[in-house]
GROMACS .gro file of C-alpha atoms in nm:
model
  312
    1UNK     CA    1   3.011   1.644  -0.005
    2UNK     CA    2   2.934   1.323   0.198
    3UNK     CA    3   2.581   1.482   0.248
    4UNK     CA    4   2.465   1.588  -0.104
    5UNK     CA    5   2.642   1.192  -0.212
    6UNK     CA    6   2.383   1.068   0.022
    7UNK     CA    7   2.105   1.264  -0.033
    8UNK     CA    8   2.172   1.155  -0.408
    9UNK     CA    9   2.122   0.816  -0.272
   10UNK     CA   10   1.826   0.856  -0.089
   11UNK     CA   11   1.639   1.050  -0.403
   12UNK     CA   12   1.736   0.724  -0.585
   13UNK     CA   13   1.597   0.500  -0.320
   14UNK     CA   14   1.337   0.658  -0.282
   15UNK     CA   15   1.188   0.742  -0.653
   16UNK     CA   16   1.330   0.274  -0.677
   17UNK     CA   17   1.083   0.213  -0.397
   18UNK     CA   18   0.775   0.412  -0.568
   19UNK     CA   19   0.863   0.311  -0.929
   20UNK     CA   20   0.879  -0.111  -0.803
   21UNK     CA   21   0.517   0.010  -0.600
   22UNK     CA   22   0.397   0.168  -0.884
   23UNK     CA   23   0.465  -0.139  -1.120
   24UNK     CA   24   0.238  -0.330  -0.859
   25UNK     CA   25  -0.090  -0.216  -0.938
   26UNK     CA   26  -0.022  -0.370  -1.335
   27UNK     CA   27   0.142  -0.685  -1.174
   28UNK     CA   28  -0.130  -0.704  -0.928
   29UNK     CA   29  -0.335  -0.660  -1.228
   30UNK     CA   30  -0.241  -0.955  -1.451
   31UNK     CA   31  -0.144  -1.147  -1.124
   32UNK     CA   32  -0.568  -1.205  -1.063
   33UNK     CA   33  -0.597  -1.345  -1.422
   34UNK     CA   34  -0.346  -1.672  -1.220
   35UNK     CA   35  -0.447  -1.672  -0.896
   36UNK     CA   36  -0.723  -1.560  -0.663
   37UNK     CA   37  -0.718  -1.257  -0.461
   38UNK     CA   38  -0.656  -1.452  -0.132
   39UNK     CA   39  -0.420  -1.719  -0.231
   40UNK     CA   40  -0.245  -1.445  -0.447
   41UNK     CA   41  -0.190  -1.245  -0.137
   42UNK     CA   42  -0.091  -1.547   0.069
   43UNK     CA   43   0.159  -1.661  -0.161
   44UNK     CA   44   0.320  -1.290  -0.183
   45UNK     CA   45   0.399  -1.297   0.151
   46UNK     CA   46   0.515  -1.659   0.212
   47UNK     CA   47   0.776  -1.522  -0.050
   48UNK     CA   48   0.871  -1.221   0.152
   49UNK     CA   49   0.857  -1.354   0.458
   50UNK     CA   50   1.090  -1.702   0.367
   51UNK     CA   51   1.323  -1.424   0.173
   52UNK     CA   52   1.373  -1.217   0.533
   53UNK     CA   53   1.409  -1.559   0.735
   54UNK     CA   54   1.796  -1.604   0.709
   55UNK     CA   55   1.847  -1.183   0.797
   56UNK     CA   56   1.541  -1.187   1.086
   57UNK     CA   57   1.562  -1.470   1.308
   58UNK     CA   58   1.834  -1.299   1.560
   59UNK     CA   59   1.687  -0.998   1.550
   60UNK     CA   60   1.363  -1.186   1.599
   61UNK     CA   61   1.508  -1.337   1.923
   62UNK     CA   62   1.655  -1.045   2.066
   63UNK     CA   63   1.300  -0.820   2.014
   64UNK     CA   64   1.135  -1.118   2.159
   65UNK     CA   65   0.970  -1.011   2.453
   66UNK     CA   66   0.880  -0.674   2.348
   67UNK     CA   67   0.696  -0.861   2.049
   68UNK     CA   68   0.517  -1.059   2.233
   69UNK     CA   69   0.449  -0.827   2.465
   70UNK     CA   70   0.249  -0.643   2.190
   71UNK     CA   71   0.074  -0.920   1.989
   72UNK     CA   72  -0.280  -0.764   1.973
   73UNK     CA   73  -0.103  -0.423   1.831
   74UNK     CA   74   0.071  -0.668   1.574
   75UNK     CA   75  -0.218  -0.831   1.508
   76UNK     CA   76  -0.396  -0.554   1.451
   77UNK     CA   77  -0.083  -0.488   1.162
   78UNK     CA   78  -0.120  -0.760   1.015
   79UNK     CA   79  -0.535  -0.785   0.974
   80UNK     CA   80  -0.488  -0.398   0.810
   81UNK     CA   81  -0.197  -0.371   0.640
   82UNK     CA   82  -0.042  -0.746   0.557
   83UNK     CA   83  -0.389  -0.949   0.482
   84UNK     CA   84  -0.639  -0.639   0.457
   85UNK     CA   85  -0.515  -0.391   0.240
   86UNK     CA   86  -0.344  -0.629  -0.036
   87UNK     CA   87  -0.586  -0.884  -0.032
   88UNK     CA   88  -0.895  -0.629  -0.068
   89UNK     CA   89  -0.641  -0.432  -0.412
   90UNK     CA   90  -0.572  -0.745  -0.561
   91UNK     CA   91  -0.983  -0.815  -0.521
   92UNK     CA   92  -1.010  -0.452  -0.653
   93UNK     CA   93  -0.813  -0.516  -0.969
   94UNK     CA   94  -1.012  -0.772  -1.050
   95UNK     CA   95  -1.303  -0.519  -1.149
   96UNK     CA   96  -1.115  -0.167  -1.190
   97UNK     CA   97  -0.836  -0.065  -1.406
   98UNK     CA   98  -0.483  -0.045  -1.261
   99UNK     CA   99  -0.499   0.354  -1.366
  100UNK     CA  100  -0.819   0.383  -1.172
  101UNK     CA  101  -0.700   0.178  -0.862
  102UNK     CA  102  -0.344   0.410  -0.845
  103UNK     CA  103  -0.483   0.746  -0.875
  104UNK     CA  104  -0.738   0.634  -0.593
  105UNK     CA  105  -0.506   0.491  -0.381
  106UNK     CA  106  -0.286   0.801  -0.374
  107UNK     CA  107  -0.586   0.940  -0.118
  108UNK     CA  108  -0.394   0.775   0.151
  109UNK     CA  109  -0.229   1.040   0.306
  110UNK     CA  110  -0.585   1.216   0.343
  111UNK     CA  111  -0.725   0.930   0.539
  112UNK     CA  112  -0.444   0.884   0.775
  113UNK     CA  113  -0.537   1.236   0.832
  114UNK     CA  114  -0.885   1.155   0.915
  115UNK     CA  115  -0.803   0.840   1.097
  116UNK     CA  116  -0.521   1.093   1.306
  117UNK     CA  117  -0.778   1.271   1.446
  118UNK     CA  118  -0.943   1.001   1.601
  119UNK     CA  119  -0.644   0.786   1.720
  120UNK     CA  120  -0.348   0.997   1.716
  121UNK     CA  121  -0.569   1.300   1.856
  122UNK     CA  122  -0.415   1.560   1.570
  123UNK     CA  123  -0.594   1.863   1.518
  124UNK     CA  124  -0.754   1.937   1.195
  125UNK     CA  125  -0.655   2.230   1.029
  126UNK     CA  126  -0.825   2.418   0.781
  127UNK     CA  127  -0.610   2.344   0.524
  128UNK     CA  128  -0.637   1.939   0.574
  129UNK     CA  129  -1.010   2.002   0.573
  130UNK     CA  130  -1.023   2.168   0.178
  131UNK     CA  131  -0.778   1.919   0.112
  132UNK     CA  132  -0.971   1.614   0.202
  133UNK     CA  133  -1.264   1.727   0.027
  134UNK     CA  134  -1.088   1.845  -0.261
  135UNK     CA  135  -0.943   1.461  -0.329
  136UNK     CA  136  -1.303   1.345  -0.224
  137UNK     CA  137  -1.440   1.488  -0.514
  138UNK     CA  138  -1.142   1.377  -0.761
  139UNK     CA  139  -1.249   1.071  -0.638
  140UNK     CA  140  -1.598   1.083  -0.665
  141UNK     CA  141  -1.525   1.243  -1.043
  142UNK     CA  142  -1.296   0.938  -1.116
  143UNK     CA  143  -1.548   0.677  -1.007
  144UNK     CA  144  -1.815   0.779  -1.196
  145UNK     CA  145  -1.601   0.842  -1.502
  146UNK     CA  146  -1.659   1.225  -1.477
  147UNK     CA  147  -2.059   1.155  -1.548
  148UNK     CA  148  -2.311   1.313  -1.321
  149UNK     CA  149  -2.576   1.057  -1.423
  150UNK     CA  150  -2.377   0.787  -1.384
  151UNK     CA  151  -2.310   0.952  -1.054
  152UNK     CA  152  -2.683   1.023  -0.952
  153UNK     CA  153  -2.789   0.663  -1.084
  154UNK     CA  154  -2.514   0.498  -0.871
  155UNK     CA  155  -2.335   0.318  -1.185
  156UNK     CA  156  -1.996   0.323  -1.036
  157UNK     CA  157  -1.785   0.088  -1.098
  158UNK     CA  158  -1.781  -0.134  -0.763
  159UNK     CA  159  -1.388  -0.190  -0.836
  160UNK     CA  160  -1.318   0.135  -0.753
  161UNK     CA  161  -1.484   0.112  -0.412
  162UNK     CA  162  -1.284  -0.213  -0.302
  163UNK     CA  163  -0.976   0.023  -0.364
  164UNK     CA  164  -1.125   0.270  -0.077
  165UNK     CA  165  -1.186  -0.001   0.167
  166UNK     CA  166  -0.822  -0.122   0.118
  167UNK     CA  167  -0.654   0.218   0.141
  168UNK     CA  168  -0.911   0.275   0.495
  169UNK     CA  169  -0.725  -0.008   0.608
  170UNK     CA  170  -0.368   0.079   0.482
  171UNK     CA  171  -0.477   0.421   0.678
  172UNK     CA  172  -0.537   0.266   0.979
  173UNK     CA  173  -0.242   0.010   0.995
  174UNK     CA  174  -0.023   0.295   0.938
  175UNK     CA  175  -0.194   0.504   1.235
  176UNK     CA  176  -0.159   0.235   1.424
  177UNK     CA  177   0.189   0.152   1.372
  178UNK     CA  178   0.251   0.555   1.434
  179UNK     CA  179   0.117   0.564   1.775
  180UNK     CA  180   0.320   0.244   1.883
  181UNK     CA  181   0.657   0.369   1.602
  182UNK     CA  182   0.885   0.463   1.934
  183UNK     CA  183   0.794   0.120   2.085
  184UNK     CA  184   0.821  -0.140   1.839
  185UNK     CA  185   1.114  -0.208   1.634
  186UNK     CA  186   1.040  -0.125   1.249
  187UNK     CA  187   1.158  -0.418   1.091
  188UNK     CA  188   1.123  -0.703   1.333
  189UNK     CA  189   0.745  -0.606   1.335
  190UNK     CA  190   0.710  -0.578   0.971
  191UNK     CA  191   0.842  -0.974   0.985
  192UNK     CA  192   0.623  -1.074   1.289
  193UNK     CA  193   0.339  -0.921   1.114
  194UNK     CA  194   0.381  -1.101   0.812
  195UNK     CA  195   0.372  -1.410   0.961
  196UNK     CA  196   0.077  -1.327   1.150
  197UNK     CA  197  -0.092  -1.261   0.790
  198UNK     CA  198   0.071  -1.577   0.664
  199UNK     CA  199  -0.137  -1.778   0.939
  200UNK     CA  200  -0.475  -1.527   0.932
  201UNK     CA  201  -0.468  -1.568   0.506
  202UNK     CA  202  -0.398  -1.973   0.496
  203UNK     CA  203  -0.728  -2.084   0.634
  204UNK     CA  204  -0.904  -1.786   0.435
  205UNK     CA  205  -0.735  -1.879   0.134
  206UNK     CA  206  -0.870  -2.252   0.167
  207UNK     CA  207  -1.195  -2.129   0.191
  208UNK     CA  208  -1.168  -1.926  -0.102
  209UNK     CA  209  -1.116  -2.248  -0.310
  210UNK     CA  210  -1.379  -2.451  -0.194
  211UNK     CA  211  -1.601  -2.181  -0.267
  212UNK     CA  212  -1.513  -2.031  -0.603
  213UNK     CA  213  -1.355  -2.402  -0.718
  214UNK     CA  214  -1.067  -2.192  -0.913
  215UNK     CA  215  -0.728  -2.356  -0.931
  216UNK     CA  216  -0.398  -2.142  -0.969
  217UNK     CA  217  -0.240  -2.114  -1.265
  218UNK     CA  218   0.150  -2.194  -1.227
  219UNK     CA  219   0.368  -2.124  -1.488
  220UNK     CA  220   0.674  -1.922  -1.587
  221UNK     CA  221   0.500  -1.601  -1.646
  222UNK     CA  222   0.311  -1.647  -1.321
  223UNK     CA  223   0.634  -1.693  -1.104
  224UNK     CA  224   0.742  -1.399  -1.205
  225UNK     CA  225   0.442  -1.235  -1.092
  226UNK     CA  226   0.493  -1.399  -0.790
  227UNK     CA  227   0.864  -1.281  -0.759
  228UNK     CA  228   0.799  -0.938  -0.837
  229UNK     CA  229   0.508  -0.881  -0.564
  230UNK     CA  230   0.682  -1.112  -0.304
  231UNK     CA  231   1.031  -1.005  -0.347
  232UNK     CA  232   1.026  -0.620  -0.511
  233UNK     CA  233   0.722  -0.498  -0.385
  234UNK     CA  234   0.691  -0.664  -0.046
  235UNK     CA  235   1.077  -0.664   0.020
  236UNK     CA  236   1.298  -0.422  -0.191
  237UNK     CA  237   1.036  -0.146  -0.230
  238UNK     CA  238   1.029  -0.179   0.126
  239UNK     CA  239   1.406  -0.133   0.222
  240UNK     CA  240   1.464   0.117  -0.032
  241UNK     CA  241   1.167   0.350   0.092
  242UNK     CA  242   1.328   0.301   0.440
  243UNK     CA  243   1.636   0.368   0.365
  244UNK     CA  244   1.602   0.646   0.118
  245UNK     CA  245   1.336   0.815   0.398
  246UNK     CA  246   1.691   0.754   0.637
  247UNK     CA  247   1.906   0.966   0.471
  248UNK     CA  248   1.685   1.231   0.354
  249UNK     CA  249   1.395   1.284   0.647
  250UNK     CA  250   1.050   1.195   0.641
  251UNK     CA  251   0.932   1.480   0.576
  252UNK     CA  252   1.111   1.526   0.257
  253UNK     CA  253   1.061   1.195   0.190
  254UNK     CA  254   0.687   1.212   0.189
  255UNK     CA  255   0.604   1.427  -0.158
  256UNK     CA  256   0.793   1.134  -0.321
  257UNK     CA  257   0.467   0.891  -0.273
  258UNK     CA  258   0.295   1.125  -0.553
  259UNK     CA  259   0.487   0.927  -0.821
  260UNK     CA  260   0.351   0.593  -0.739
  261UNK     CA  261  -0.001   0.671  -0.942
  262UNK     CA  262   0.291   0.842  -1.204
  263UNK     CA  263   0.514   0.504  -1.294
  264UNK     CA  264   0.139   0.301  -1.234
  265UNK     CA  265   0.013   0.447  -1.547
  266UNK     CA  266   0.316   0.475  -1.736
  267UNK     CA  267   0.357   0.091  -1.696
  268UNK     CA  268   0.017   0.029  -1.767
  269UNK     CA  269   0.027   0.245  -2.079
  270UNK     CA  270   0.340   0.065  -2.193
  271UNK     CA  271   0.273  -0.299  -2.105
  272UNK     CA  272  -0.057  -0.293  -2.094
  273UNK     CA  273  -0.420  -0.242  -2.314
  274UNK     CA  274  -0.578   0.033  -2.077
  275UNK     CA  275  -0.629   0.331  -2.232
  276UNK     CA  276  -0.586   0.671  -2.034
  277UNK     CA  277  -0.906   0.889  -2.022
  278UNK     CA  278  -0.988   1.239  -1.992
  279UNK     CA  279  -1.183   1.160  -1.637
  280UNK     CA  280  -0.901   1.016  -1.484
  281UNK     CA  281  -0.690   1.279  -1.580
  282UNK     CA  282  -0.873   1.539  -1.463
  283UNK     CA  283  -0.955   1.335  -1.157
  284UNK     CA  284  -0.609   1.241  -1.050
  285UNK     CA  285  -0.501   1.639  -1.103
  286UNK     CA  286  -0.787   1.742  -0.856
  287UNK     CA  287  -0.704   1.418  -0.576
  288UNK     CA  288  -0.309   1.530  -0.633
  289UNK     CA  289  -0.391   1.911  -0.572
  290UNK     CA  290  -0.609   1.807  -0.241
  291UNK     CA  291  -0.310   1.589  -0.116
  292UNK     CA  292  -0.090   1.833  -0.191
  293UNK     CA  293  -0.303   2.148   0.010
  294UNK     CA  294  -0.301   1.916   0.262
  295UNK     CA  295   0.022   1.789   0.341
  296UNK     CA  296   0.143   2.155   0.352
  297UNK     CA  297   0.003   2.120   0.743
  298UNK     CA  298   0.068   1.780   0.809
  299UNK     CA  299   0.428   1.654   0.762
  300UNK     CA  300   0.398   1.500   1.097
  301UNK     CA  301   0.154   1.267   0.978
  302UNK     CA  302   0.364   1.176   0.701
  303UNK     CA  303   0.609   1.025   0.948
  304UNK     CA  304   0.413   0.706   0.958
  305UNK     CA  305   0.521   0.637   0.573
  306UNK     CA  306   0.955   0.550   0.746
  307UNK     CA  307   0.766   0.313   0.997
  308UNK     CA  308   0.480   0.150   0.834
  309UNK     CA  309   0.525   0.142   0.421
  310UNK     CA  310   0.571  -0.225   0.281
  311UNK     CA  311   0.317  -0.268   0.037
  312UNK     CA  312   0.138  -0.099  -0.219
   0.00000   0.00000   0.00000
C-alpha cells in the first residue's frame, strides 16, 4: 500500500516538475519583452541560487573537497547547462514561438544519445539510429513551417536554430554530469554550478548592456516573471523531478519529459496570442514518434535526467 501511495506521489511530482517546465518556455517568452537574454538569465539564477543558500551551505562544507577537487567538470556544468542552455532559449524566444521552441527542445533525449556515443562510449543501436533521424526530420519539417521551398531557399526562421544550439548544450551538460553522476553529489553541484554561472553571466551580462543600451524593465508583472523562472523552474521543478524520479525509477521516470512540449502549448494557447499550426502539429507527432523509437533502447541514457535536470 505504502508503495502504490508513493508511486502516486512520484506521478504527481513528476507530471508538477514538467507542467512548472513547460510553463517556462511562455514565461521565458514574455520574460525577453523586460529583460535581455543575458541579464534575464543572470537574474534567474541569483534567485535560485540566494533561495538554496540557507538549505546548502553545510552541505556545501561537508562536499568541499570533492568540489573542488572537480572544478573544471563543474565548470564545464555550469558553461552548458546553467549559462549556456538558458541564456541561448531565452535568446531563442526572442525570434521563435514558445510552441516552436518546446516541440524542438523535446529532441533532447536524441542528442544525449549522439553525444553518448562519443563521451559515454554507448553503442548505437539500430533503433536509436531511425529514431534520431526520424525527430531530425520533424524538426527540419517544423523549421521550415512544413514548406519545401522555404526549406530549399533556407528561409527558416533563425529562432528555431538558437533552440538547437541550446538543447546541444543541455545534451552535453547532462552527458557530462552522467559520466561524473557516481562522483559528485547531485545537489551540492547543482548549487556550486550555479554560482559558477552567476560569476561566468555577470561580466557577460554587463557587456550585453553597453552594447545593445537596453535597460530592464522592473515592475510587478516582471517580478513575477522573475519568481516563476528563479524559484519554480530553477528550484521546485527541480526538486520535484528529483524526487518524483526517487520514488518511481529513472527509467519510468523518463517518458514523463514528453509532456513538457504538452503543458508548453496548452499555456501558450491559453495565455497567450500564438496560434497552433498544422506544421507544428504534424512536426511535433513525427519528433515525439522518433524519441519514442528511440528510447525503447536507451533507458540507460535516460538516467542522466535524476542527476542533471534543473532547467528547461
Amino acid at each position: 500500500m505504502l508503495d502504490e501511495t508513493n508511486k502516486k506521489y512520484g506521478f504527481l511530482l513528476l507530471i508538477l516538475a514538467n507542467m512548472i517546465w513547460g510553463g517556462n518556455f511562455v514565461i521565458g517568452r514574455i520574460g525577453v519583452d523586460y529583460f535581455p537574454p543575458l541579464l534575464f538569465s543572470l537574474l534567474r539564477w541569483i534567485i535560485a541560487f540566494l533561495l538554496l543558500t540557507p538549505f546548502m551551505v553545510k552541505q556545501l562544507k561537508k562536499d568541499w573537497n570533492i568540489i573542488w577537487h572537480h572544478k573544471r567538470i563543474l565548470l564545464l556544468l555550469a558553461v552548458t547547462g546553467v549559462a549556456g542552455y538558458n541564456t541561448i532559449i531565452y535568446f531563442a524566444l526572442q525570434y521563435t514561438t514558445s510552441i516552436n521552441a518546446s516541440v524542438v527542445n523535446s529532441t533532447t533525449p536524441l542528442f544525449i544519445a549522439i553525444l553518448a556515443i562519443f563521451i559515454l562510449r554507448e553503442k548505437l543501436l539500430a533503433r536509436q539510429a531511425a529514431g534520431i533521424l526520424l525527430s531530425v526530420f520533424g524538426i527540419l519539417y517544423i523549421i521550415s513551417k512544413g514548406s519545401i521551398e522555404m526549406f530549399l531557399s533556407w528561409k527558416i526562421n533563425a529562432g528555431d536554430l538558437y533552440v538547437l544550439a541550446a538543447v546541444i548544450m543541455w545534451a552535453s551538460y547532462s552527458v557530462i554530469g552522467k559520466k561524473y553522476s557516481d562522483v559528485l553529489p547531485m545537489l551540492t553541484s547543482f548549487y556550486a554550478s550555479a554560482f559558477i554561472g552567476i560569476l561566468l553571466l555577470a561580466p557577460l551580462s554587463f557587456i550585453e548592456y553597453l552594447v545593445m543600451e537596453r535597460s530592464p524593465v522592473f515592475t510587478l508583472p516582471s517580478a513575477g516573471i522573475l519568481l516563476y523562472v528563479g524559484f519554480l523552474a530553477s528550484v521546485m521543478a527541480f526538486l520535484s523531478w528529483n524526487f518524483g524520479v526517487s520514488l518511481i525509477g529513472a527509467a519510468k521516470a523518463g517518458i514523463f519529459l514528453n509532456l513538457l512540449p504538452v503543458f508548453a502549448i496548452i499555456f501558450t494557447l491559453s495565455f497567450t496570442e500564438e496560434k497552433l499550426y498544422l506544421y507544428q502539429i504534424i512536426g511535433g507527432g513525427i519528433v515525439t514518434l522518433g524519441v519514442v523509437i528511440s528510447s525503447k533502447k536507451s533507458l540507460r541514457i535516460k538516467n542522466h535526467v535524476q542527476e542533471n535536470k534543473s532547467s528547461a
